[in-house]
mmCIF file of C-alpha atoms in Angstrom:
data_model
loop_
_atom_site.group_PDB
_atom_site.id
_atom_site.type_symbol
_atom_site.label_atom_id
_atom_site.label_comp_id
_atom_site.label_asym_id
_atom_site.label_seq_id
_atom_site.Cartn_x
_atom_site.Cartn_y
_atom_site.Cartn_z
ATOM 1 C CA UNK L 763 18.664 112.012 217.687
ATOM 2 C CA UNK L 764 22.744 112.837 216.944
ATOM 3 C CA UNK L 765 24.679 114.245 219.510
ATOM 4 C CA UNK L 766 28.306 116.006 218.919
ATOM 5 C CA UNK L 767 31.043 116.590 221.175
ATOM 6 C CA UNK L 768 30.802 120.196 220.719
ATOM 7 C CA UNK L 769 26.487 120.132 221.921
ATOM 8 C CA UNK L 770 28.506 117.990 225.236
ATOM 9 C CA UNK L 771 31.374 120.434 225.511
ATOM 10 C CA UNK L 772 28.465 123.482 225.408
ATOM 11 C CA UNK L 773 26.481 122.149 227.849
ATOM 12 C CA UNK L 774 29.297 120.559 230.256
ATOM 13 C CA UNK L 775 30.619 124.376 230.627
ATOM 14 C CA UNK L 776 27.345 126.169 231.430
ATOM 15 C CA UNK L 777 26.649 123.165 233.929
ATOM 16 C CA UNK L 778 30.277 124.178 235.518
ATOM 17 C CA UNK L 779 30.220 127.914 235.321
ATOM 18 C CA UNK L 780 26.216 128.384 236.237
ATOM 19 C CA UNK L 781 25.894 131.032 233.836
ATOM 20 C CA UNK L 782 25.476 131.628 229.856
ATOM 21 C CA UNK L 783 27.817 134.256 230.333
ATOM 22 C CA UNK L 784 30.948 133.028 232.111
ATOM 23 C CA UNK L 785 30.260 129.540 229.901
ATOM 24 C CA UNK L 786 30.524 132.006 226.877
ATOM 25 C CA UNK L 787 33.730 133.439 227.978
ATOM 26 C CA UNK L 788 34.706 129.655 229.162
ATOM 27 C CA UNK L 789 34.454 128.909 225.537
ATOM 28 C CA UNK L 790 35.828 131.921 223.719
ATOM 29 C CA UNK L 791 32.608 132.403 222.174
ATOM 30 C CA UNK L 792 29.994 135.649 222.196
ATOM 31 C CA UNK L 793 26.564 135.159 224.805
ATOM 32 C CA UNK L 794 24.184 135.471 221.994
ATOM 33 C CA UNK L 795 26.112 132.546 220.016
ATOM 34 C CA UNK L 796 26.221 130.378 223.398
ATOM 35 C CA UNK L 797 22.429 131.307 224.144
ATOM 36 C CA UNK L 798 21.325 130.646 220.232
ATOM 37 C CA UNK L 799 23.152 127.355 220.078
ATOM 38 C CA UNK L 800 21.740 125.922 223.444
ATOM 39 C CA UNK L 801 18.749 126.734 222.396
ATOM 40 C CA UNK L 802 18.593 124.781 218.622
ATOM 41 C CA UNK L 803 20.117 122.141 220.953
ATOM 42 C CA UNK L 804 16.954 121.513 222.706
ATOM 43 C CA UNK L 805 15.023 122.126 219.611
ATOM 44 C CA UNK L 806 16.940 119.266 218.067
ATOM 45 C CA UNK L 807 16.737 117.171 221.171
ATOM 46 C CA UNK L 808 13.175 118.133 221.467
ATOM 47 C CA UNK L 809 13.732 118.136 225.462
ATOM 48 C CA UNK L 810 14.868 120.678 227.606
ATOM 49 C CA UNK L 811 18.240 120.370 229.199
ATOM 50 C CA UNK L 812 17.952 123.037 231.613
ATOM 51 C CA UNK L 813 15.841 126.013 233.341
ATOM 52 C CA UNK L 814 17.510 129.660 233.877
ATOM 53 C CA UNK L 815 16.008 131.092 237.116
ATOM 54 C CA UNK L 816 16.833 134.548 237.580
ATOM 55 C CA UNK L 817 20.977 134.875 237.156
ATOM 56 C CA UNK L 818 21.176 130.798 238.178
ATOM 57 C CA UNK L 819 20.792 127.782 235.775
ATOM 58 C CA UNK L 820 19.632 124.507 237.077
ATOM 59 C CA UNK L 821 19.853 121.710 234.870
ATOM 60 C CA UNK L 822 16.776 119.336 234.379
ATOM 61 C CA UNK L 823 17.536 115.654 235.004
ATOM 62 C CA UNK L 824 17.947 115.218 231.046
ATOM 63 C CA UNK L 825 20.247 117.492 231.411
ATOM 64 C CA UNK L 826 21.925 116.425 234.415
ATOM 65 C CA UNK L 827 21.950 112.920 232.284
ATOM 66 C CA UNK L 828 23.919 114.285 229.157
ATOM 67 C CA UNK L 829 26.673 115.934 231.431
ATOM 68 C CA UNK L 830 27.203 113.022 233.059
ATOM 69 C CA UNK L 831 27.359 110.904 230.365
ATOM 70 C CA UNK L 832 29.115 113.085 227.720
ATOM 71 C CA UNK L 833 31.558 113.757 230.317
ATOM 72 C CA UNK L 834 32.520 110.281 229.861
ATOM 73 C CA UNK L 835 32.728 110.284 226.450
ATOM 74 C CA UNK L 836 34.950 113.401 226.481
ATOM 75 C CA UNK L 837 37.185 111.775 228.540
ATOM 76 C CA UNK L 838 37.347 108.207 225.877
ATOM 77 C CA UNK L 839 38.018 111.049 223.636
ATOM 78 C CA UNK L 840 40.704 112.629 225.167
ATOM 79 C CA UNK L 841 42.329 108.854 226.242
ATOM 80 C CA UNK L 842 41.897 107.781 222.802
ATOM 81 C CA UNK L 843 43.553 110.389 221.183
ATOM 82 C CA UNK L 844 46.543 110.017 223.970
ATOM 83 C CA UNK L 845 46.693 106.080 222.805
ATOM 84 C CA UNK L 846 46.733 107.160 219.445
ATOM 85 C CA UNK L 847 49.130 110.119 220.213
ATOM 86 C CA UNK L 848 51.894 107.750 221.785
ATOM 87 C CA UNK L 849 52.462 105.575 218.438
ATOM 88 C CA UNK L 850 52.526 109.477 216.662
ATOM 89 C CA UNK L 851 56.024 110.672 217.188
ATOM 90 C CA UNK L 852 55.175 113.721 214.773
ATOM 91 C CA UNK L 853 54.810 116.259 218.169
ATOM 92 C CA UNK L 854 51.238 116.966 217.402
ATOM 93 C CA UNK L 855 48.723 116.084 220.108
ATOM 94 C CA UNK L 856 47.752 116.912 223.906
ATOM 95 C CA UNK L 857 49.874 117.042 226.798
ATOM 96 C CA UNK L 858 48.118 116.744 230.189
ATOM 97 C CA UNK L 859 50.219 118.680 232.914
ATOM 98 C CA UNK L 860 49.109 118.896 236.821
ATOM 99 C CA UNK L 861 51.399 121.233 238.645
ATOM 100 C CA UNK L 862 50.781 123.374 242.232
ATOM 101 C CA UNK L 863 50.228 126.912 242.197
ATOM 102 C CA UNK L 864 54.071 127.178 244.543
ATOM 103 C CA UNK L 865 55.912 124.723 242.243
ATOM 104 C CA UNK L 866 54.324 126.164 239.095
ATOM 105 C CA UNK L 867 56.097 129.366 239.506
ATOM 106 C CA UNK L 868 59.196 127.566 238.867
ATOM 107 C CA UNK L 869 58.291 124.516 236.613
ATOM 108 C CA UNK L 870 56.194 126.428 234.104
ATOM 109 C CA UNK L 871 59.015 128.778 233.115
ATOM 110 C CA UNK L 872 61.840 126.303 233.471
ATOM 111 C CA UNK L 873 60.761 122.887 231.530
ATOM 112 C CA UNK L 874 57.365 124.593 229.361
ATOM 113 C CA UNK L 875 59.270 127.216 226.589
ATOM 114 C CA UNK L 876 61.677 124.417 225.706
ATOM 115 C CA UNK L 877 59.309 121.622 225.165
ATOM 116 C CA UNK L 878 57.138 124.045 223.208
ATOM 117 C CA UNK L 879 60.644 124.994 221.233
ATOM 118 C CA UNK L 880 60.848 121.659 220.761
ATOM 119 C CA UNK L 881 57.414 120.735 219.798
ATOM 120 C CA UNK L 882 55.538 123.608 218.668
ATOM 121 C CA UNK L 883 52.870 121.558 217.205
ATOM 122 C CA UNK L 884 51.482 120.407 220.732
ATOM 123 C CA UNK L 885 48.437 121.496 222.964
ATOM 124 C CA UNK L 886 49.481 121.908 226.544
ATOM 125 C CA UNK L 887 46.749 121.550 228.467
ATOM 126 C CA UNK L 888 47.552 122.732 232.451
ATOM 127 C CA UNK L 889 46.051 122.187 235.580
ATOM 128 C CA UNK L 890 46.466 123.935 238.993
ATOM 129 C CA UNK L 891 45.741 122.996 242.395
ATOM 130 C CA UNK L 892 46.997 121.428 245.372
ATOM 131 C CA UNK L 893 49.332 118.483 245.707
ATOM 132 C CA UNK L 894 46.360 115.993 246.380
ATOM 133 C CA UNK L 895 43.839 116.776 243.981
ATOM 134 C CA UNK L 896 46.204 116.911 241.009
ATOM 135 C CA UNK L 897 47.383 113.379 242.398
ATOM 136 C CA UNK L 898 44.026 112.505 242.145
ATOM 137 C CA UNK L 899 43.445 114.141 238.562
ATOM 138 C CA UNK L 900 46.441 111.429 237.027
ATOM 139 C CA UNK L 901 44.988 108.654 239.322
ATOM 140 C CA UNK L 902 42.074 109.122 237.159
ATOM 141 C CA UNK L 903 43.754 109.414 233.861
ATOM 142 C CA UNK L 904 42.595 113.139 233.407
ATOM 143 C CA UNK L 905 46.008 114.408 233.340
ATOM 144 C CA UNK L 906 49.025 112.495 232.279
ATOM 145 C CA UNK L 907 51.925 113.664 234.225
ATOM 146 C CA UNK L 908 52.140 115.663 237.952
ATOM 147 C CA UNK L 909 55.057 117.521 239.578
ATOM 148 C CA UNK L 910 55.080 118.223 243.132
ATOM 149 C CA UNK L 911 56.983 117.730 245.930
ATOM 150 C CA UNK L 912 56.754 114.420 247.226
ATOM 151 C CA UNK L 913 54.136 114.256 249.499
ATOM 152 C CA UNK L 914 53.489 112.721 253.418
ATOM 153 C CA UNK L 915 50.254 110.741 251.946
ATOM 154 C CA UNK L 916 50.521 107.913 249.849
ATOM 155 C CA UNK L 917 50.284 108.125 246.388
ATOM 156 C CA UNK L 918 49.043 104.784 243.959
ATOM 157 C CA UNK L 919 51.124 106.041 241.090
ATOM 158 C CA UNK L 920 54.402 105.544 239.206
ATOM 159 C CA UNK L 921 56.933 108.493 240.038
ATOM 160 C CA UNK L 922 61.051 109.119 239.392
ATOM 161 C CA UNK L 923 62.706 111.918 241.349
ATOM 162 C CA UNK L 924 64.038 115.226 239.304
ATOM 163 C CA UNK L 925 65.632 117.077 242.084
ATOM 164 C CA UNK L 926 65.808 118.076 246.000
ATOM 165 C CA UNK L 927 65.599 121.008 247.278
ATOM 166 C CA UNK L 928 65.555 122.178 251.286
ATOM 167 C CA UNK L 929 62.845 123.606 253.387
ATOM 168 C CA UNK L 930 64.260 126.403 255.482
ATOM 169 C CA UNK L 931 63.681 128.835 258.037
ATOM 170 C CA UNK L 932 63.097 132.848 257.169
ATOM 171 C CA UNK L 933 63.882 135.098 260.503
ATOM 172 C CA UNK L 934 64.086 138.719 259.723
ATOM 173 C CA UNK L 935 67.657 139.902 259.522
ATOM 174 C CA UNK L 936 66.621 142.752 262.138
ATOM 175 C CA UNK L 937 64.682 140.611 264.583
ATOM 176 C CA UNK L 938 65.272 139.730 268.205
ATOM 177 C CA UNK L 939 65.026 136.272 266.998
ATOM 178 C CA UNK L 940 68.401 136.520 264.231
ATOM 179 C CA UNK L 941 70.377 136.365 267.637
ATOM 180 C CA UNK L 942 69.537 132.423 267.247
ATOM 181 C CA UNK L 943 70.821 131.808 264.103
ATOM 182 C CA UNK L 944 74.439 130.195 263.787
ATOM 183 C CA UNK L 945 76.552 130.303 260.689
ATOM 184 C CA UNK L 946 79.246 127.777 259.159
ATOM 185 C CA UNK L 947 82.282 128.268 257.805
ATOM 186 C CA UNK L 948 80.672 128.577 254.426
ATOM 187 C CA UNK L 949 78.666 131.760 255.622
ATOM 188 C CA UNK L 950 75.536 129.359 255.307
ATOM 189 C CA UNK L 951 73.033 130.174 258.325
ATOM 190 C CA UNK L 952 71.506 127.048 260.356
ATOM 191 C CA UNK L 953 68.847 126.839 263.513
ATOM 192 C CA UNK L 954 67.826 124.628 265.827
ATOM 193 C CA UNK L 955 64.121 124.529 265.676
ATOM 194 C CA UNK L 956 63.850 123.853 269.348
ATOM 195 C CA UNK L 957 65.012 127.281 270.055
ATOM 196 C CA UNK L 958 62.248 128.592 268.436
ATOM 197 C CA UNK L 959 59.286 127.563 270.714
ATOM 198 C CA UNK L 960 58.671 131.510 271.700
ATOM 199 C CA UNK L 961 58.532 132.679 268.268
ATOM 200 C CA UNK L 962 55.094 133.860 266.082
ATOM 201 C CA UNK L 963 55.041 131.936 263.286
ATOM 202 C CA UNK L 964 53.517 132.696 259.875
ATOM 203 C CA UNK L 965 51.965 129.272 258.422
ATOM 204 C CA UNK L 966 51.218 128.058 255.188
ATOM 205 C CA UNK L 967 47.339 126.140 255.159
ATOM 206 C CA UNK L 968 47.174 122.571 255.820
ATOM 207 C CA UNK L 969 46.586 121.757 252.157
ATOM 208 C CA UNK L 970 49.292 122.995 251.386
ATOM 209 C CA UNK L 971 52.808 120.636 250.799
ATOM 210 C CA UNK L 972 54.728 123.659 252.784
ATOM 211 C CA UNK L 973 52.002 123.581 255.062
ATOM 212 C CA UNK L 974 51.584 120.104 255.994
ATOM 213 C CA UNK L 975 56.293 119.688 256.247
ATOM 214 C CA UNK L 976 56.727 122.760 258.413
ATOM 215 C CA UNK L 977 53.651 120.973 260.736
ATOM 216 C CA UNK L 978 55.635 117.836 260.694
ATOM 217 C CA UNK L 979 58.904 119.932 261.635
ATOM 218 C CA UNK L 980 57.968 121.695 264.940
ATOM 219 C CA UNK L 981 56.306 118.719 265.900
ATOM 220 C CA UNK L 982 59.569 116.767 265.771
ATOM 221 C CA UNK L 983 61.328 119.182 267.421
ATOM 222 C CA UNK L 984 58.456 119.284 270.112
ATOM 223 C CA UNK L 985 57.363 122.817 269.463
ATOM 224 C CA UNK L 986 53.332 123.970 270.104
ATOM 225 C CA UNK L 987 53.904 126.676 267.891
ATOM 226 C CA UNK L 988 52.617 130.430 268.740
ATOM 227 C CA UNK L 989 50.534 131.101 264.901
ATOM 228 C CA UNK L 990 50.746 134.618 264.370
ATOM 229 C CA UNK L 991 49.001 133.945 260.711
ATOM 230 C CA UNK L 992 48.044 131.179 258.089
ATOM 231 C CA UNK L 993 48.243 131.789 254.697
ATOM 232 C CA UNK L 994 48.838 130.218 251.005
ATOM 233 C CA UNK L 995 50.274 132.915 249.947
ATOM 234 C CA UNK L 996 54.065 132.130 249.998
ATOM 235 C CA UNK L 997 55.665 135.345 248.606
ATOM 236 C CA UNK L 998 53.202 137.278 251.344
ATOM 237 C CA UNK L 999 55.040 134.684 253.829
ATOM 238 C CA UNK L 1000 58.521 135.899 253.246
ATOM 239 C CA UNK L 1001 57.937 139.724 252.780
ATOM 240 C CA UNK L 1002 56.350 139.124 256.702
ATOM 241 C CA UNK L 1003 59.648 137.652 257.539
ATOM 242 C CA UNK L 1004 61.504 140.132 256.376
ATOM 243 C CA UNK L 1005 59.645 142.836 258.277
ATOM 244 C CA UNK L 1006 59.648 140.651 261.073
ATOM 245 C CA UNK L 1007 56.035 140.006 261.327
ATOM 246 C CA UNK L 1008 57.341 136.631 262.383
ATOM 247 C CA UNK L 1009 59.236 133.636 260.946
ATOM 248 C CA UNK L 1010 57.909 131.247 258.366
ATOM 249 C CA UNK L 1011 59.156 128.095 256.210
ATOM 250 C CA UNK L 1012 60.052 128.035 252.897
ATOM 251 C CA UNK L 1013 61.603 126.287 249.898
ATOM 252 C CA UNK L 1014 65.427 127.256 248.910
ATOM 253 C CA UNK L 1015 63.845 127.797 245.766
ATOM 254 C CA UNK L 1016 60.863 130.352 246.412
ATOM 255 C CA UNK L 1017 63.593 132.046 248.544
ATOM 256 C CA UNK L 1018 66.042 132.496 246.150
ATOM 257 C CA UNK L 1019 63.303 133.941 244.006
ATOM 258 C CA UNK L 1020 61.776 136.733 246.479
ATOM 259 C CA UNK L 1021 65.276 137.501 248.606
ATOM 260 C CA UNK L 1022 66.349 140.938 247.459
ATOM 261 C CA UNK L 1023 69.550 140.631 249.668
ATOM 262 C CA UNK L 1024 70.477 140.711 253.457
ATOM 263 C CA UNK L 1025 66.971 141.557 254.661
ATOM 264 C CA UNK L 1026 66.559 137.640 255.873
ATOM 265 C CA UNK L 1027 68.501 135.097 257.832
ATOM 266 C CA UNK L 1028 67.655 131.824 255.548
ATOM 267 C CA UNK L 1029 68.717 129.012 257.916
ATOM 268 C CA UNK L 1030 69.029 125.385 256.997
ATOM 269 C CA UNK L 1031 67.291 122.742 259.449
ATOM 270 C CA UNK L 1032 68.617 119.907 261.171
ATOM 271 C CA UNK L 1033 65.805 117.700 260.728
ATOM 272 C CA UNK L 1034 65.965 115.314 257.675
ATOM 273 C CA UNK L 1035 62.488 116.223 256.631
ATOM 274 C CA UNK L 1036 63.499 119.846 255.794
ATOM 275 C CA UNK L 1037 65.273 117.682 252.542
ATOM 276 C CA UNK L 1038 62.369 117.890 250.002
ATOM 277 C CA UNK L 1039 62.258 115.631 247.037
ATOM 278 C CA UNK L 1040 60.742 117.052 243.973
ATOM 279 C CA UNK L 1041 58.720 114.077 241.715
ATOM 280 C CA UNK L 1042 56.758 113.252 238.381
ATOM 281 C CA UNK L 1043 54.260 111.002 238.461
ATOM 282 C CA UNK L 1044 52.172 109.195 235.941
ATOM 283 C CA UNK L 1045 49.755 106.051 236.329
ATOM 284 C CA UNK L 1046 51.971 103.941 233.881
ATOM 285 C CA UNK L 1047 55.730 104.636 232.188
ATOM 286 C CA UNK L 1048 54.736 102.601 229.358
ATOM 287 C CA UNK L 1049 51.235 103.990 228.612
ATOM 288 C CA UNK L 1050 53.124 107.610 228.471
ATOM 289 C CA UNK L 1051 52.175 109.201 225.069
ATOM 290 C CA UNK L 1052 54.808 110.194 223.092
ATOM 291 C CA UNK L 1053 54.516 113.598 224.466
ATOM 292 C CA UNK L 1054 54.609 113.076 227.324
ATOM 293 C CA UNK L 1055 57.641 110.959 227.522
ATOM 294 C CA UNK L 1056 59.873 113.856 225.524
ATOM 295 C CA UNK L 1057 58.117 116.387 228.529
ATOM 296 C CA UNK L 1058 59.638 114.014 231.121
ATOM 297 C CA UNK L 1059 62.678 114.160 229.173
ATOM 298 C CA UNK L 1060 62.778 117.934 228.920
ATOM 299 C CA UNK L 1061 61.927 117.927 232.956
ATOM 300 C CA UNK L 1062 64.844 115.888 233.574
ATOM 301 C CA UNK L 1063 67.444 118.102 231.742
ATOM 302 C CA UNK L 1064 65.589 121.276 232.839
ATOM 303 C CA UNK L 1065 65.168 120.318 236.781
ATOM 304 C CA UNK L 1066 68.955 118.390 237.095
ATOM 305 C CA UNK L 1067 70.644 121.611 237.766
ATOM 306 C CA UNK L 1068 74.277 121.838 239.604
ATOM 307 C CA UNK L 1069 73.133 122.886 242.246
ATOM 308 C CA UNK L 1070 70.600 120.292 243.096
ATOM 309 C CA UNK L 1071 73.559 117.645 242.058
ATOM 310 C CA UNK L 1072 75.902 119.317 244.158
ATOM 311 C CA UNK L 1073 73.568 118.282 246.973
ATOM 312 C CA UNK L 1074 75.033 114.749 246.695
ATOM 313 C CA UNK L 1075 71.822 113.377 245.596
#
C-alpha cells in the first residue's frame, strides 16, 4: 500500500469542504477529475474512505484515520521544508502569514507587493481570522508570523512592536452629540468618554480586537453603554457615524481610510488604552526561515512610518 501527499491533500479537502464539488474548486481541479481520482484511491487502498449520502459526505473511520494522520504529515512537510527554507537564502519557498480581516486591509497592501518585488520566487500562503485564532495558528507552528494589534489576552509567543496607532471616537459632525467634542490648538478633536453615557453606540463583536478595547474603554470611564448595534463590519461602523446612527470606535487608521472629509468629529481619548500597539509574532526569532525574517524586515520599513514615529514612540 503507497500513499502520496497529493491522495492526503485530496481527501483532507473533501473531508473540509463536505462536498466533491467545492473540494474540486478547493483544489483548482474539474469534479469528474476529483470524483475519478478518489475513486482509484480506494481501488488502490482496497478500502473505502468515505460514503456520499445524498449532497453530504461522511467519512468512514479509515477515512477519518488517513485525515488525521496525513494531516500530520502535511504539516512535517510543510515544517521541513521551512527548516530547510531558512539555510536557503535563494527567496524560493513558503511564507506563512496570519493577519485579521481589519488589519489586513492595511498590512496586505502596505508590506505584501514589496516583499513579492523583492522575492518573486516565494509562495505566500495567508490566513484570515480573528486576533486569537491566528495566535493560536503560530502557537502551533501552522503559520510562521502574525500581525495584530496587541491583544488584552496573553499570548505564549515571541513578538517586537512595528507601530502605534490610536483608538478614537466617531460622532457625526451633524449630531446633537458633536456639541461634546472639544478641540486643541492643533484643530485635533478630543472627548471625555464620561460624557457619553446617553449616547447609542454602534459596537464591534466581542471577538473582535476593536471590540473587546472599546469594552475595556467605557468600562473605565464607568459607562453601561446604550448598544444601538453590534457589528464586525468596521467600514459599516463609520458610515453609521457619519449619518448619526450613533457613535462607534475606531482605529486612526481605518478612519483615515473611510473619512471623505468633515462628515465626522474623530476625537482622541483620554484613556491610555485608546494607544494601540501594533505587533509580529512568531514562536521563535531564531527558527524564522529565511523568508520570513526578510518579511519582518520589509514590515519594519513598511509599518515605521512618520507619522507613527512622530507619536514619540
Amino acid at each position: 500500500m503507497e500513499l502520496e501527499f497529493k491522495d492526503i491533500e485530496y481527501l483532507c479537502a473533501v473531508e473540509q469542504q463536505r462536498s466533491i464539488t467545492k473540494a474540486a474548486q478547493s483544489l483548482f481541479i474539474t469534479q469528474p477529475t476529483l470524483s475519478q481520482y478518489l475513486k482509484h484511491l480506494q481501488e488502490r487502498l482496497d478500502m473505502a474512505l468515505f460514503h456520499v449520502e445524498g449532497r453530504k459526505i461522511r467519512l468512514t473511520p479509515e477515512g477519518e484515520v488517513l485525515v488525521r494522520e496525513g494531516k500530520k504529515l502535511l504539516h512535517q512537510r510543510e515544517e521541513m521544508m521551512a527548516a530547510m527554507n531558512s539555510v536557503n537564502e535563494t527567496g524560493c519557498g513558503l511564507l506563512r502569514l496570519a493577519v485579521p480581516v481589519g488589519r489586513g486591509s492595511h498590512i496586505i497592501p502596505t508590506c505584501i507587493p514589496p516583499f513579492h518585488w523583492r522575492f518573486p520566487k516565494a509562495e505566500i500562503r495567508l490566513t484570515e481570522g480573528h486576533s486569537k485564532e491566528l495566535v493560536n495558528q503560530v502557537q502551533a507552528g501552522a503559520c510562521d508570523l502574525v500581525i495584530i494589534n496587541k491583544p488584552s489576552f496573553p499570548i505564549h509567543l515571541e513578538y517586537e512592536t512595528l507601530g502605534y496607532e490610536k483608538m478614537m471616537l466617531v460622532v457625526g459632525s451633524d449630531t446633537p452629540w458633536a456639541d461634546y467634542v472639544r478641540y486643541d490648538r492643533d484643530g485635533q478633536a478630543h472627548i471625555g468618554l464620561e460624557r457619553c453615557a446617553d449616547m447609542p453606540f454602534v459596537l464591534h463583536l466581542p471577538s473582535q480586537h476593536t471590540g473587546q478595547i472599546e469594552r475595556q474603554l467605557l468600562h473605565n470611564a464607568g459607562i453601561k453603554p446604550k448598544v444601538i448595534l453590534e457589528t464586525q463590519n468596521l467600514e459599516a461602523s463609520y458610515r453609521l457615524a457619519a449619518c448619526g446612527y450613533g457613535v462607534t470606535f475606531l482605529s486612526e487608521y481605518h478612519i483615515n481610510r473611510l473619512t471623505t472629509g468633515g462628515e465626522t468629529c474623530n476625537c482622541v481619548l483620554d484613556d491610555p488604552l485608546s494607544q494601540m500597539e501594533i505587533i509580529i509574532g512568531y514562536r521563535r526569532k531564531e527558527d524564522l526561515s529565511f523568508l520570513a525574517r526578510e518579511f519582518l524586515n520589509t514590515a519594519r520599513q513598511a509599518l515605521a512610518r512618520p507619522r507613527l514615529r512622530d507619536q514619540g514612540v
